[in-house]
């Protein structure tokens, strides 16, 4: 929600999606307290029914939580519902991540995989990096970030 709230503060029209009703209520309360006009929908992102196209779709640290057999279709849906010249910003855990062996049913991306999935878009940024976490037991996450721009209506793979 912090990314959505940041964008709403900057004047963007924002629709958030979260599977947790509690998280959505917390987000909406915070937005109301800050006098921000936002929409938020309780839904599993995999099952979310897009009703429009968006200028920007952001998915930060969520796609790798989707079951393996659903993640590629979810990315296709994201791409299909992005307007021409729209932006997708995705961050995912890679197969180098500590969780890769612990969670075999979840989808961890090869370091070049998002680039390949977006080869029909203009890639504005693509980076793999390591992020050190201090919550709980200190650990590191291997993360890939993609920022891509939709260049044609056929770019929906």
mmCIF file of C-alpha atoms in Angstrom:
data_model
loop_
_atom_site.group_PDB
_atom_site.id
_atom_site.type_symbol
_atom_site.label_atom_id
_atom_site.label_comp_id
_atom_site.label_asym_id
_atom_site.label_seq_id
_atom_site.Cartn_x
_atom_site.Cartn_y
_atom_site.Cartn_z
ATOM 1 C CA UNK A 1 0.000 0.000 0.000
ATOM 2 C CA UNK A 2 2.867 2.427 0.563
ATOM 3 C CA UNK A 3 3.509 2.694 -3.199
ATOM 4 C CA UNK A 4 -0.181 3.327 -3.878
ATOM 5 C CA UNK A 5 -0.354 5.942 -1.126
ATOM 6 C CA UNK A 6 2.767 7.678 -2.425
ATOM 7 C CA UNK A 7 1.239 7.887 -5.911
ATOM 8 C CA UNK A 8 -2.096 9.112 -4.543
ATOM 9 C CA UNK A 9 -0.256 11.871 -2.633
ATOM 10 C CA UNK A 10 1.291 12.910 -5.966
ATOM 11 C CA UNK A 11 -2.173 13.241 -7.512
ATOM 12 C CA UNK A 12 -2.467 9.922 -9.338
ATOM 13 C CA UNK A 13 -5.758 8.044 -9.520
ATOM 14 C CA UNK A 14 -5.020 4.824 -7.627
ATOM 15 C CA UNK A 15 -6.681 1.413 -7.430
ATOM 16 C CA UNK A 16 -5.100 -1.069 -5.040
ATOM 17 C CA UNK A 17 -5.693 -4.822 -4.953
ATOM 18 C CA UNK A 18 -4.952 -7.013 -1.936
ATOM 19 C CA UNK A 19 -6.121 -10.439 -0.852
ATOM 20 C CA UNK A 20 -6.350 -9.313 2.787
ATOM 21 C CA UNK A 21 -9.539 -7.509 3.838
ATOM 22 C CA UNK A 22 -7.679 -6.311 6.936
ATOM 23 C CA UNK A 23 -4.893 -4.807 4.786
ATOM 24 C CA UNK A 24 -7.440 -3.117 2.503
ATOM 25 C CA UNK A 25 -9.297 -1.623 5.475
ATOM 26 C CA UNK A 26 -6.029 -0.364 6.966
ATOM 27 C CA UNK A 27 -5.045 1.143 3.603
ATOM 28 C CA UNK A 28 -8.433 2.848 3.168
ATOM 29 C CA UNK A 29 -8.376 4.234 6.719
ATOM 30 C CA UNK A 30 -4.888 5.634 6.246
ATOM 31 C CA UNK A 31 -5.885 7.152 2.900
ATOM 32 C CA UNK A 32 -9.005 8.718 4.438
ATOM 33 C CA UNK A 33 -6.973 10.164 7.330
ATOM 34 C CA UNK A 34 -4.629 11.741 4.747
ATOM 35 C CA UNK A 35 -7.614 12.904 2.642
ATOM 36 C CA UNK A 36 -6.495 10.810 -0.327
ATOM 37 C CA UNK A 37 -9.028 9.599 -2.877
ATOM 38 C CA UNK A 38 -8.179 5.949 -3.621
ATOM 39 C CA UNK A 39 -9.975 2.775 -4.584
ATOM 40 C CA UNK A 40 -9.076 -0.605 -3.147
ATOM 41 C CA UNK A 41 -10.420 -4.048 -3.955
ATOM 42 C CA UNK A 42 -10.195 -7.226 -1.891
ATOM 43 C CA UNK A 43 -9.130 -9.908 -4.346
ATOM 44 C CA UNK A 44 -6.483 -12.496 -4.977
ATOM 45 C CA UNK A 45 -4.433 -10.840 -7.720
ATOM 46 C CA UNK A 46 -4.574 -14.058 -9.751
ATOM 47 C CA UNK A 47 -8.381 -13.910 -9.776
ATOM 48 C CA UNK A 48 -8.664 -10.138 -10.137
ATOM 49 C CA UNK A 49 -10.985 -9.211 -13.017
ATOM 50 C CA UNK A 50 -9.584 -6.163 -14.765
ATOM 51 C CA UNK A 51 -12.443 -3.925 -15.895
ATOM 52 C CA UNK A 52 -10.269 -1.354 -17.609
ATOM 53 C CA UNK A 53 -6.792 -0.658 -18.878
ATOM 54 C CA UNK A 54 -4.307 1.227 -16.715
ATOM 55 C CA UNK A 55 -1.508 3.696 -17.401
ATOM 56 C CA UNK A 56 0.683 2.018 -14.803
ATOM 57 C CA UNK A 57 0.515 -1.369 -13.118
ATOM 58 C CA UNK A 58 2.862 -1.948 -10.196
ATOM 59 C CA UNK A 59 3.486 -5.299 -8.569
ATOM 60 C CA UNK A 60 6.122 -5.142 -5.859
ATOM 61 C CA UNK A 61 7.134 -8.410 -4.199
ATOM 62 C CA UNK A 62 3.933 -10.281 -5.018
ATOM 63 C CA UNK A 63 4.319 -12.265 -8.246
ATOM 64 C CA UNK A 64 6.742 -14.739 -6.706
ATOM 65 C CA UNK A 65 4.047 -15.586 -4.129
ATOM 66 C CA UNK A 66 1.755 -16.948 -6.817
ATOM 67 C CA UNK A 67 1.628 -20.656 -7.510
ATOM 68 C CA UNK A 68 3.807 -21.736 -10.409
ATOM 69 C CA UNK A 69 0.927 -22.681 -12.674
ATOM 70 C CA UNK A 70 -0.667 -19.210 -12.406
ATOM 71 C CA UNK A 71 2.151 -16.675 -12.579
ATOM 72 C CA UNK A 72 2.745 -16.465 -16.349
ATOM 73 C CA UNK A 73 -0.998 -16.058 -17.038
ATOM 74 C CA UNK A 74 -1.100 -13.314 -14.399
ATOM 75 C CA UNK A 75 1.739 -11.452 -16.132
ATOM 76 C CA UNK A 76 -0.073 -11.806 -19.479
ATOM 77 C CA UNK A 77 -3.179 -10.312 -17.864
ATOM 78 C CA UNK A 78 -1.124 -7.398 -16.479
ATOM 79 C CA UNK A 79 0.324 -6.716 -19.921
ATOM 80 C CA UNK A 80 -3.057 -6.968 -21.671
ATOM 81 C CA UNK A 81 -4.604 -4.418 -19.297
ATOM 82 C CA UNK A 82 -1.871 -1.817 -19.659
ATOM 83 C CA UNK A 83 -2.628 1.092 -21.996
ATOM 84 C CA UNK A 84 -0.453 1.832 -25.015
ATOM 85 C CA UNK A 85 2.655 3.676 -23.742
ATOM 86 C CA UNK A 86 1.727 2.517 -20.242
ATOM 87 C CA UNK A 87 4.253 1.268 -17.712
ATOM 88 C CA UNK A 88 4.650 -1.969 -15.759
ATOM 89 C CA UNK A 89 6.904 -1.998 -12.711
ATOM 90 C CA UNK A 90 7.499 -5.472 -11.296
ATOM 91 C CA UNK A 91 9.798 -6.734 -8.567
ATOM 92 C CA UNK A 92 10.193 -10.454 -7.935
ATOM 93 C CA UNK A 93 12.432 -12.862 -6.064
ATOM 94 C CA UNK A 94 14.836 -14.863 -8.217
ATOM 95 C CA UNK A 95 15.962 -18.480 -8.108
ATOM 96 C CA UNK A 96 19.031 -17.324 -6.177
ATOM 97 C CA UNK A 97 16.778 -16.321 -3.268
ATOM 98 C CA UNK A 98 16.901 -18.187 0.036
ATOM 99 C CA UNK A 99 13.220 -19.148 -0.326
ATOM 100 C CA UNK A 100 13.660 -20.905 -3.673
ATOM 101 C CA UNK A 101 14.381 -24.296 -2.106
ATOM 102 C CA UNK A 102 12.051 -23.761 0.871
ATOM 103 C CA UNK A 103 8.922 -23.019 -1.189
ATOM 104 C CA UNK A 104 8.860 -25.307 -4.251
ATOM 105 C CA UNK A 105 5.212 -24.485 -5.104
ATOM 106 C CA UNK A 106 5.891 -20.771 -5.497
ATOM 107 C CA UNK A 107 7.395 -19.134 -8.534
ATOM 108 C CA UNK A 108 10.924 -17.806 -8.342
ATOM 109 C CA UNK A 109 12.158 -16.150 -11.531
ATOM 110 C CA UNK A 110 15.371 -16.788 -13.418
ATOM 111 C CA UNK A 111 17.406 -13.581 -13.472
ATOM 112 C CA UNK A 112 16.654 -12.913 -17.160
ATOM 113 C CA UNK A 113 13.085 -14.235 -17.240
ATOM 114 C CA UNK A 114 11.157 -10.976 -16.845
ATOM 115 C CA UNK A 115 13.278 -9.428 -19.589
ATOM 116 C CA UNK A 116 12.281 -12.302 -21.877
ATOM 117 C CA UNK A 117 8.604 -12.010 -20.926
ATOM 118 C CA UNK A 118 8.754 -8.307 -21.818
ATOM 119 C CA UNK A 119 10.888 -8.571 -24.958
ATOM 120 C CA UNK A 120 8.009 -7.053 -26.950
ATOM 121 C CA UNK A 121 8.009 -3.944 -24.715
ATOM 122 C CA UNK A 122 10.585 -1.189 -24.290
ATOM 123 C CA UNK A 123 12.624 -2.101 -21.213
ATOM 124 C CA UNK A 124 13.389 1.110 -19.320
ATOM 125 C CA UNK A 125 15.183 -0.556 -16.401
ATOM 126 C CA UNK A 126 16.195 -4.112 -15.631
ATOM 127 C CA UNK A 127 18.283 -4.930 -12.598
ATOM 128 C CA UNK A 128 19.076 -7.875 -10.370
ATOM 129 C CA UNK A 129 20.283 -7.030 -6.882
ATOM 130 C CA UNK A 130 20.589 -8.335 -3.342
ATOM 131 C CA UNK A 131 18.621 -6.706 -0.523
ATOM 132 C CA UNK A 132 19.613 -7.298 3.090
ATOM 133 C CA UNK A 133 16.701 -7.630 5.505
ATOM 134 C CA UNK A 134 16.983 -7.088 9.246
ATOM 135 C CA UNK A 135 13.477 -8.054 10.380
ATOM 136 C CA UNK A 136 13.479 -11.388 12.179
ATOM 137 C CA UNK A 137 16.664 -13.298 11.541
ATOM 138 C CA UNK A 138 18.896 -11.183 9.233
ATOM 139 C CA UNK A 139 18.755 -12.519 5.693
ATOM 140 C CA UNK A 140 19.168 -11.515 2.052
ATOM 141 C CA UNK A 141 16.727 -11.534 -0.833
ATOM 142 C CA UNK A 142 17.747 -11.816 -4.480
ATOM 143 C CA UNK A 143 15.447 -9.478 -6.364
ATOM 144 C CA UNK A 144 14.833 -8.555 -9.974
ATOM 145 C CA UNK A 145 13.205 -5.254 -10.914
ATOM 146 C CA UNK A 146 11.685 -4.497 -14.306
ATOM 147 C CA UNK A 147 10.289 -1.221 -15.572
ATOM 148 C CA UNK A 148 8.888 -1.545 -19.087
ATOM 149 C CA UNK A 149 6.786 0.545 -21.458
ATOM 150 C CA UNK A 150 4.149 -0.901 -23.779
ATOM 151 C CA UNK A 151 5.059 0.139 -27.303
ATOM 152 C CA UNK A 152 2.284 -1.464 -29.378
ATOM 153 C CA UNK A 153 -1.153 -2.955 -28.922
ATOM 154 C CA UNK A 154 0.159 -6.322 -30.100
ATOM 155 C CA UNK A 155 2.691 -6.316 -27.225
ATOM 156 C CA UNK A 156 0.549 -8.427 -24.917
ATOM 157 C CA UNK A 157 2.218 -11.865 -25.027
#
